XYZ file of C-alpha atoms in Angstrom:
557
model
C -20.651 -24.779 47.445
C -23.811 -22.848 47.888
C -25.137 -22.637 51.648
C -28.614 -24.473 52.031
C -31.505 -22.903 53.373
C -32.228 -23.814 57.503
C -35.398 -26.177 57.212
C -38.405 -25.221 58.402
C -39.629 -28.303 59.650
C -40.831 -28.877 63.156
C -41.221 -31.831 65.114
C -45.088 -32.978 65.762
C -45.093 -32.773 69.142
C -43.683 -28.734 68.750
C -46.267 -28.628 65.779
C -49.547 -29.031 67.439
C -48.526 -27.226 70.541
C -48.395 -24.171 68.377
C -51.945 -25.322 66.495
C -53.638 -25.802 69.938
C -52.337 -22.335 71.182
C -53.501 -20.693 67.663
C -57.077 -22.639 68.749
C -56.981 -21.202 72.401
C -55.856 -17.595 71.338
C -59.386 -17.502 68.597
C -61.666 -18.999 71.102
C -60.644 -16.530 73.515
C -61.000 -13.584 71.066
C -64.577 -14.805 69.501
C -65.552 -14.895 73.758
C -64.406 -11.195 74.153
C -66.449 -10.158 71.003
C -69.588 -11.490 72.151
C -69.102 -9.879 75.386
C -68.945 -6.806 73.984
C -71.358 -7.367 71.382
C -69.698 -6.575 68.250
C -70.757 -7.379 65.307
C -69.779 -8.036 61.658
C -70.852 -4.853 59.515
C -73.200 -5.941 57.089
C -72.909 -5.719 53.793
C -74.072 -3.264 51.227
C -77.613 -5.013 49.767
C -77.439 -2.219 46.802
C -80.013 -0.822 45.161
C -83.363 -3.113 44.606
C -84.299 -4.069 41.095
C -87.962 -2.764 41.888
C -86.474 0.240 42.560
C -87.260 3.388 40.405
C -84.473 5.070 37.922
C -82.109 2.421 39.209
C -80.108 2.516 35.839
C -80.207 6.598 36.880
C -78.589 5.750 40.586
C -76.150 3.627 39.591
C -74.379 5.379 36.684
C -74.154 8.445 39.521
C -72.457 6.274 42.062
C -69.913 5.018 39.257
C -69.175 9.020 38.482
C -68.674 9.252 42.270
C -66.540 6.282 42.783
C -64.535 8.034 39.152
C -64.329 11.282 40.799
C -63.003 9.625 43.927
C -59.697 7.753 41.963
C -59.275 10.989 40.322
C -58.676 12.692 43.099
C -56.470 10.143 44.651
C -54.435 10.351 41.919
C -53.742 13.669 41.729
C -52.859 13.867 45.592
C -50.623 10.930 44.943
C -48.794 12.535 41.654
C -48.773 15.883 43.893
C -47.068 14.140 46.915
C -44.597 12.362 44.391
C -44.132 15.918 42.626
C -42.993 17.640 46.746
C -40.618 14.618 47.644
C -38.510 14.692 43.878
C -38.156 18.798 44.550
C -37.249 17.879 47.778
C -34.734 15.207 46.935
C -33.300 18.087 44.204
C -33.010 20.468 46.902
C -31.313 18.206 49.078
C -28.658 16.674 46.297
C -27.973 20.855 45.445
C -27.477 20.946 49.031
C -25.290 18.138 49.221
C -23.354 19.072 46.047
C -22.523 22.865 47.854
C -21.490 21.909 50.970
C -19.290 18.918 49.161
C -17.884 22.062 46.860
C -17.300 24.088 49.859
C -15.258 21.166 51.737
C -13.512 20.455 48.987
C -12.495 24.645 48.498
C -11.922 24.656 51.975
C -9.662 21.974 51.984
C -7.314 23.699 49.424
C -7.882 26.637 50.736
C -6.664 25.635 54.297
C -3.851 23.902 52.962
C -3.160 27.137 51.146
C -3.515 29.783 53.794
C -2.393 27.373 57.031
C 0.874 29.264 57.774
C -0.102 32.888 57.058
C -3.346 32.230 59.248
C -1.306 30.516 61.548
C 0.857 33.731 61.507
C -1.575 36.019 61.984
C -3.430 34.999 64.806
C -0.236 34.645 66.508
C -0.050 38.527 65.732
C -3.500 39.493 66.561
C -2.685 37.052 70.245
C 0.503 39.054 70.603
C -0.768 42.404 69.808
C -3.868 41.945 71.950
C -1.828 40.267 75.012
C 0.183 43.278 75.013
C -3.092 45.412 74.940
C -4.138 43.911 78.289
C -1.195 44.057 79.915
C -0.533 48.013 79.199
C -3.719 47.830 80.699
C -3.753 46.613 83.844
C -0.207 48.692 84.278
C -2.184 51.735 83.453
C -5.244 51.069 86.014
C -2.950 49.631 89.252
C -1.359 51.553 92.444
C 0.509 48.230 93.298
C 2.040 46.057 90.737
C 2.617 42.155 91.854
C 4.850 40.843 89.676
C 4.463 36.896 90.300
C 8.080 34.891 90.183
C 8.002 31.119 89.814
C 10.428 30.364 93.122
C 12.226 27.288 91.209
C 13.832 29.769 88.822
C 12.594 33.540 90.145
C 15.749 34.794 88.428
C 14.160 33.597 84.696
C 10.655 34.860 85.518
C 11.878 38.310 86.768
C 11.145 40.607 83.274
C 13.518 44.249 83.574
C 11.523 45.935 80.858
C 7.989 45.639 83.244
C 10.652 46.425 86.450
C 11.790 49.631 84.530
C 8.261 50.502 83.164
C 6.756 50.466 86.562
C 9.692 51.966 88.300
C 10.274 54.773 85.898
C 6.111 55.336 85.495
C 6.693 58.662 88.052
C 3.090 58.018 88.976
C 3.883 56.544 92.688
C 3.427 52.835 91.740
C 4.726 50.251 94.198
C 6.164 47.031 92.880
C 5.809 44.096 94.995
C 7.536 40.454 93.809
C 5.710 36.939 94.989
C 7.813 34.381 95.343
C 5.140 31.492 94.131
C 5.297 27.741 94.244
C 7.721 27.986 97.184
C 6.576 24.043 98.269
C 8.233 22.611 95.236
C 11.742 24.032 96.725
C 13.945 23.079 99.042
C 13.845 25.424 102.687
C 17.079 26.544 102.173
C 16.903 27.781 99.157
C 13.570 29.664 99.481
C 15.540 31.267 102.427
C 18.431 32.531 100.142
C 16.068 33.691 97.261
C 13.890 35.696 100.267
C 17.361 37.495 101.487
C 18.312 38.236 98.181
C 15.587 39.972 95.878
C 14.225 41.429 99.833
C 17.504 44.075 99.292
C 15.545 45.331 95.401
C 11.752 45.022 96.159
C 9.415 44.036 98.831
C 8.915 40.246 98.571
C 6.180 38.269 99.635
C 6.683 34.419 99.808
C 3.323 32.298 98.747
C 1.767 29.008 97.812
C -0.894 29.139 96.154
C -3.741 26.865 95.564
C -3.880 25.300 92.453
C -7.435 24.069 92.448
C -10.342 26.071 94.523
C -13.448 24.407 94.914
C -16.682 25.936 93.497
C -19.980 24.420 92.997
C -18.906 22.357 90.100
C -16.119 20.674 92.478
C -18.679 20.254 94.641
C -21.047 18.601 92.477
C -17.796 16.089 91.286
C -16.604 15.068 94.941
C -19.953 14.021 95.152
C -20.334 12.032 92.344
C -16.569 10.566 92.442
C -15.712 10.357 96.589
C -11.869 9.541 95.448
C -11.335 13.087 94.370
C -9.124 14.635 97.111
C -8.674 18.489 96.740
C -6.713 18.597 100.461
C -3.511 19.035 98.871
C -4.428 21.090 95.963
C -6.814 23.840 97.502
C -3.946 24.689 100.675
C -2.416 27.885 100.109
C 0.202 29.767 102.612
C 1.150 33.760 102.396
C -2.286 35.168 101.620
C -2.845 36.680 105.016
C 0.705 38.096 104.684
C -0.031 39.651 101.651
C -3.608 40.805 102.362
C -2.407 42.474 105.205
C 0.360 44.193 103.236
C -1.977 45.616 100.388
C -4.409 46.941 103.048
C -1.773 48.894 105.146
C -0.760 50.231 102.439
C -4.373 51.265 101.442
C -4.567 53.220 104.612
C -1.687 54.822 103.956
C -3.159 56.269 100.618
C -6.565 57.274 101.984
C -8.473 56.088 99.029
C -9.257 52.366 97.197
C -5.963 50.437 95.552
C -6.014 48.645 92.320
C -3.603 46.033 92.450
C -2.555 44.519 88.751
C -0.907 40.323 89.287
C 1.557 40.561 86.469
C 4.459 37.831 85.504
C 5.123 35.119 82.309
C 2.657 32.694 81.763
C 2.038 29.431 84.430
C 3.837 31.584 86.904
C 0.459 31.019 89.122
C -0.856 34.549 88.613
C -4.847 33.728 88.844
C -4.172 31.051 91.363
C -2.938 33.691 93.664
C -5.985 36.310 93.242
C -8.176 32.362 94.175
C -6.465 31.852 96.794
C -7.011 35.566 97.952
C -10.334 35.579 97.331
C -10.687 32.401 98.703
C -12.697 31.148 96.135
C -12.405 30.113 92.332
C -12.778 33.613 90.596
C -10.570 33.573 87.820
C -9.663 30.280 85.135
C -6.761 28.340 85.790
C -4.883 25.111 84.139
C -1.813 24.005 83.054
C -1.949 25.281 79.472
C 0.272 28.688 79.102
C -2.200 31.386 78.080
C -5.435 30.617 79.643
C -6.299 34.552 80.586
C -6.467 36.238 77.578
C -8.061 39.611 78.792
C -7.793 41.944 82.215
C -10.077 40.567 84.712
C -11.352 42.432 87.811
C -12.025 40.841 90.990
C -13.003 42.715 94.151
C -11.428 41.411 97.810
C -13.328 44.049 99.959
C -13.966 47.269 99.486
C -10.715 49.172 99.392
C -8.626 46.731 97.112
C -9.797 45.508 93.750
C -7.793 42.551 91.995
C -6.130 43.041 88.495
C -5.620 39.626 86.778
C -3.591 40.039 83.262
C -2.253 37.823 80.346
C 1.355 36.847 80.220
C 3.959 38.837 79.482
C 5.198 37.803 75.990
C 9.095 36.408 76.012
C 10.848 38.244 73.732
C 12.635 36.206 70.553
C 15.886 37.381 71.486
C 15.978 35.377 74.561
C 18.190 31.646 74.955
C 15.922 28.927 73.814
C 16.147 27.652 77.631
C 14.170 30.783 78.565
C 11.972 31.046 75.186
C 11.183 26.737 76.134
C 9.990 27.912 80.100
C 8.663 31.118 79.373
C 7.417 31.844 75.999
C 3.278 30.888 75.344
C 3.602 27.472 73.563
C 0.710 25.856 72.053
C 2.029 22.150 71.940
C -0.818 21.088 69.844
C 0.011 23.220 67.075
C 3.431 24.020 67.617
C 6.643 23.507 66.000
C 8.225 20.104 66.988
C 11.879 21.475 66.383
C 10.865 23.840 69.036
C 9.688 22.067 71.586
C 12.769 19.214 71.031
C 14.986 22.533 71.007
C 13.744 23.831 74.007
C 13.838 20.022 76.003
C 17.794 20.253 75.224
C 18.177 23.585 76.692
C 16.153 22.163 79.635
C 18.341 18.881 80.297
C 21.740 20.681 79.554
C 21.393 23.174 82.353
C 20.332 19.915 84.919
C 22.212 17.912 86.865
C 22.329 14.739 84.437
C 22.727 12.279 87.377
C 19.497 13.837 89.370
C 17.761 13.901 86.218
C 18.375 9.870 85.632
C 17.494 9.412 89.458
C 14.021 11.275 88.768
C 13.089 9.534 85.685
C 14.419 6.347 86.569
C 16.602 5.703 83.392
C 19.725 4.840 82.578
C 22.702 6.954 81.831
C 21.967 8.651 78.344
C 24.897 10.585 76.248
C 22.517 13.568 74.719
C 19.055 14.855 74.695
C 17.913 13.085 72.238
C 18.977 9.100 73.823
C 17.520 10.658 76.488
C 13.831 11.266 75.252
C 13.885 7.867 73.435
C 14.981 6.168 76.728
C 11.685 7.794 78.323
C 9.541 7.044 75.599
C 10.409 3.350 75.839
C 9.954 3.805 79.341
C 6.634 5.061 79.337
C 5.310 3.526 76.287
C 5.045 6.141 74.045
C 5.699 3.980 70.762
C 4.847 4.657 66.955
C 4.926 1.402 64.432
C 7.273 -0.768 64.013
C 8.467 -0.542 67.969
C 10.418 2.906 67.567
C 9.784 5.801 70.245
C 7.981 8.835 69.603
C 10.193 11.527 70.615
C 8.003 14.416 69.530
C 5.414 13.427 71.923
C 7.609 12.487 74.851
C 8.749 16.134 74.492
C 5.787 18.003 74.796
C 5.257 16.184 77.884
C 8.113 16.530 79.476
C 8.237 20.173 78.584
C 5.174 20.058 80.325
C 5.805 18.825 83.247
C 8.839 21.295 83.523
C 6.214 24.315 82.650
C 3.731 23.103 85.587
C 3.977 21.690 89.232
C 5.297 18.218 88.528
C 9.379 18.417 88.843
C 10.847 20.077 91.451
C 13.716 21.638 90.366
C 15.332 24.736 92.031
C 18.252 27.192 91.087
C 21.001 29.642 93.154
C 20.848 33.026 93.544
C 23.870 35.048 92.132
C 26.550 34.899 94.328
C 27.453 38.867 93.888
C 24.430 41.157 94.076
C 24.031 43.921 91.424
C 21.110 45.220 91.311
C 20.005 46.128 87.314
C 21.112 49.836 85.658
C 17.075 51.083 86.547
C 17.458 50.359 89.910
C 19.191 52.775 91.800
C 19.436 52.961 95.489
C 16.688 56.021 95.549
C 14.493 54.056 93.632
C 14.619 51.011 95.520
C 13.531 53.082 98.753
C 10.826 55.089 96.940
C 9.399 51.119 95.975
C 9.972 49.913 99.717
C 7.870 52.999 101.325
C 4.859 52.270 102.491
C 5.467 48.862 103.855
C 6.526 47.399 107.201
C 8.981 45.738 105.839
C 10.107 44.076 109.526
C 6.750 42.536 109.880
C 6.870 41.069 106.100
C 10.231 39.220 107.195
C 8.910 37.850 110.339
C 5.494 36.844 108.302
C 7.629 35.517 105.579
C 9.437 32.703 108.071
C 6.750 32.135 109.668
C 5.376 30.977 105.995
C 8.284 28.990 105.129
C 8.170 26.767 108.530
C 4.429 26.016 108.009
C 5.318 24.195 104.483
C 6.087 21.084 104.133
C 9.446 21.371 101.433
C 10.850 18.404 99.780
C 14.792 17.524 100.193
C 17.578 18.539 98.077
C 18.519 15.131 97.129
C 15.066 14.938 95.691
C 14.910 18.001 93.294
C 17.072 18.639 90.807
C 20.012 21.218 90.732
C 19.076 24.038 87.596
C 20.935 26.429 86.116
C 19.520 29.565 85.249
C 19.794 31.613 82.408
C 19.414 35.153 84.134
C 16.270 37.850 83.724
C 14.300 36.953 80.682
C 13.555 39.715 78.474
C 9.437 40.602 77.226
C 7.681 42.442 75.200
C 5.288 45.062 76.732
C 4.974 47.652 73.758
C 2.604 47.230 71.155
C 4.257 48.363 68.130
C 7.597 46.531 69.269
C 5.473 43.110 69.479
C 4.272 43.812 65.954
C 7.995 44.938 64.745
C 8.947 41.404 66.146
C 6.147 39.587 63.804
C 7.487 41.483 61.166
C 10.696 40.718 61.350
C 10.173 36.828 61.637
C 7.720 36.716 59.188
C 10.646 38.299 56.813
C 12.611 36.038 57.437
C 10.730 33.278 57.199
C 10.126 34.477 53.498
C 13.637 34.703 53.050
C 14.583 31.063 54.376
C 11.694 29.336 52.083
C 12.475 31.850 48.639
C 16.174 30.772 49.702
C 15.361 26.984 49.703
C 12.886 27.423 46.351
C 15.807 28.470 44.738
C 18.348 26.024 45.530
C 15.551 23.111 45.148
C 14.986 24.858 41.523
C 18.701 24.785 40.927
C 19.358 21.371 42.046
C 16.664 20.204 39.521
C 18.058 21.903 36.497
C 21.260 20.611 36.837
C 19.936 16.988 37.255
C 17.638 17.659 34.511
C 21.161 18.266 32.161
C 22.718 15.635 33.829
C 19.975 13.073 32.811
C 19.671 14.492 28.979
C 23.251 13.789 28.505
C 23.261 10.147 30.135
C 20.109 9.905 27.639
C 21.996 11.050 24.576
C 25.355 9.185 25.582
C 23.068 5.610 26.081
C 21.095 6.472 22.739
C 24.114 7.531 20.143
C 26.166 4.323 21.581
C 23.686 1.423 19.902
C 23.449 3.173 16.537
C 26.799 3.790 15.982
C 27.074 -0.452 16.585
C 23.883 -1.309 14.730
C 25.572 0.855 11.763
C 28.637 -1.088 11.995
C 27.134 -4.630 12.090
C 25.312 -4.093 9.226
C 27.820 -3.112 7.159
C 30.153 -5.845 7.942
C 26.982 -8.610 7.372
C 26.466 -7.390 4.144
C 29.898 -6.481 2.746
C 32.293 -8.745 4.116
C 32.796 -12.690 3.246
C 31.379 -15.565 4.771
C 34.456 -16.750 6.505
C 34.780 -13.000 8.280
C 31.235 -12.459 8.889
C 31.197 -14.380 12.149
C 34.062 -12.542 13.470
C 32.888 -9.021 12.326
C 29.825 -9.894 14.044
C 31.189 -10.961 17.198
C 33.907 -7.852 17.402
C 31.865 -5.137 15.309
C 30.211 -3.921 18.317
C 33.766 -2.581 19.376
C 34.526 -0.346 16.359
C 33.665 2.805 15.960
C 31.537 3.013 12.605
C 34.663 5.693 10.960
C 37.252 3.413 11.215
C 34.901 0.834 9.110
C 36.260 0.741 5.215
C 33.947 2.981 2.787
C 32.166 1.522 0.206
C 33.553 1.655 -3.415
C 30.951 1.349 -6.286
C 34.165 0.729 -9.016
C 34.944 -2.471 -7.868
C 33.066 -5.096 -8.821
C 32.596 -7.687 -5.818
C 30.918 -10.984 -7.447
């Protein structure tokens, strides 16, 4: 049924109301006129019949009034002539960039890996760039260790490269993050890599406020930076660079060096004492050698992270290697989240996350996910996601986790015991110790019952040379080639041999209804009436060559 129009009728008493206002509004307008005086043009009185060569006049004001359409008509067809080459231009315009979408698209789909691969390369290559770099420009080389596993962040091919440089270059380690561990344990790390290299212990802050954090805690009042912007062992370490520039008589570069999200620019922040470089919990932020002056004898190196070598365990390639989880593999990151959780303590790691006891990995991602919510359709959890985050939270500040130092100390092949005093020269080594402690007590450490117990997996290897990071790329990118030619050919294989398969199922089905429509109509037309329901019904079951030939002799009537 059609829907009726809404009436437009009024009630009477609505009705004149609106006529009485309509009244009101004109009397008030015709008022206003005569106030100011306005008038009514008059009309044209045209030309007077007395007048002379009238006839004359007014066939020259019809040419006018002629001339007058013609010209409107020609500005109209010229303003209709601009807007259809406009619309053309436009719909060519609209046609190329559809044409380039669509190439694109292919295109993209086309070229994803092999662009993917090469910037990858070109990142690699350049990282190691920078980082040759600021090893190059420095006196004293800070090489940044994360203090929940400073065993996995130490690198021996930057230890031996500065060590064996010959051109008097100090190497000082900074035990970072040292809040997130328990006292104890920052104690033991502190006595132990103290016997190699000079070691300074540090927090650093992991948010500095500048005049954009300004401008936000004024906005948003909540916004509490008291935490975030403390940092511990600067004045320890300040003090150690600038002894040691008094020593040399001249103004120290000092390069910050370590794997990425060790804290590397948050310590040259919290030295400054202001935000001077980029920092955030993505892996890879600084990208090129920044310089930041502290006075004006030391001068600040701040480089990208070392690249973890392929080679290494996937626990240290998960913690250490530069992972973009938006674009990256999700066998990786699930790979490296099993590494994580089997070198845990599986009963501290169900007391942080609050879950139940799980039997693998894997139960134990999809126990989090329902946890937390992180569901796909259909209810089931979404395990990919769930591991970036928790691999995230492992990379960054979240979990506090810490490991043991080696019981047995043997110091690496590089490091012999002339070495290590040519690195500890130069330093009051006494007055590090007592700053050190007097570090630790200020900070407030959490409990071992509530961090977890980690295993490490020993010094994780790098890449610092050039050529070897682009021998690496190679040498995946071969094998990648291999793996996918490998599965073209077994895909290709498999098809073939399903393609025979299914031509001789087709011949087999096909040859087995002709041989039976042969036999049934031979016995229909050559056999008697009495047999011909029985042929029928069992003809189907004979081959046709055991059927009786034909013989054109006998006469059958």
């Amino acid at each position: 049924a059609e829907l009726r129009k809404a009436s437009k009728r009024l009630s009477c008493h609505k009705r004149y109301k609106i006529q009485k206002k309509i009244r009101e509004h004109h009397r008030k307008v015709r008022k206003e006129a005569k106030k100011r005086g306005h008038k009514k043009p008059k009309k044209d009185p045209g030309i007077p019949s007395a007048a002379p060569f009238k006839e004359e006049l007014l066939r020259e004001a019809e040419q006018r009034k002629q001339r007058l359409e013609e010209l409107k008509q020609k500005q109209k067809l010229n303003r209709q002539k601009e807007h259809e080459k406009k619309r053309k231009l436009e719909a060519k315009k609209n046609a190329a960039t559809i044409k380039e979408k669509a190439e694109g698209e292919e295109s993209f789909g086309k070229s994803k890996g092999k662009s993917k691969k090469l910037l990858n390369k070109n990142s690699k290559k350049s990282f190691c760039r920078e980082l040759t770099k600021v090893l190059e420009a420095s006196d004293v080389v800070l090489e940044v260790l994360d203090a929940r596993d400073p065993m996995g962040c130490r690198c021996p091919q930057l230890e031996q490269a500065v060590t064996c440089s010959g051109g008097n270059k100090k190497l000082i380690l900074v035990l970072n993050k040292i809040d997130l561990v328990p006292k104890d344990n920052v104690e033991k790390w502190l006595k132990y890599l103290k016997k190699e290299f000079p070691t300074v212990a540090f927090k650093s802050a992991t948010m500095m406020k500048d005049k954009t954090m300004e401008q936000v805690t004024k906005r948003h009042a909540r916004v509490d930076f008291s935490e975030t912007s403390q940092y511990f062992g600067s004045k320890c370490l300040l003090k150690l660079l600038q002894e040691y520039g008094k020593t040399q008589d001249k103004a120290i570069q000092v390069g910050v060096v370590g794997f990425p999200n060790v804290g590397k620019s948050s310590i040259i922040n919290s030295l400054k004492g202001k935000r001077a470089c980029n920092v955030g919990l993505a892996r890879g932020v600084t990208k090129l050698m920044q310089t930041v002056h502290l006075d004006k004898q030391t001068k600040m190196l701040d480089s990208p992270g070392i690249i973890a070598d392929p080679s290494n365990s996937a626990l240290a390639l998960a913690l250490r290697s530069i992972i973009d989880l938006g674009g990256s593999d999700s066998g990786d990151v699930l790979e490296g989240v099993n590494a994580i959780i089997n070198h845990c303590s599986k009963q501290q790691v169900m007391m942080h996350y609050n879950i139940p006891d799980f039997k693998n990995p894997e139960e134990f991602l999809s126990l989090l996910a329902q946890k937390r919510g992180m569901l796909k359709k259909g209810g089931v959890p979404d395990i990919e996601n769930i591991a970036k985050l928790v691999l995230c939270d492992w990379t960054g500040a979240r979990i506090k986790y810490y490991s043991q130092p080696p019981g047995f100390q043997k110091p690496p092949h590089y490091l012999t015991e002339q070495k290590i005093a040519e690195m500890q020269e130069g330093f009051n080594l006494n007055n590090l110790e007592q700053e050190n402690s007097n570090t630790v007590q200020a900070l407030k450490h959490p409990s071992p019952a509530s961090s977890i117990a980690f295993q490490s997996a020993g010094m994780t290897n790098g890449t610092i040379e050039e050529n070897k990071a682009i021998e690496e790329e190679s040498e995946w990118e071969d094998m990648e080639t291999r793996k996918e030619e490998e599965e073209s050919t077994e895909s290709d294989d498999d098809d073939d041999d399903l393609e025979e398969d299914d031509d001789d199922d087709i011949r087999g089905v096909n040859e087995a209804p002709r041989f039976a429509l042969v036999s049934l109509t031979h016995d229909f037309l050559f056999s008697g009436n009495e047999d011909r329901s029985r042929s029928l019904s069992f003809s189907s079951d004979k081959p046709a060559d055991e059927d009786d030939a034909y013989d054109f002799n006998t006469d059958y009537v």
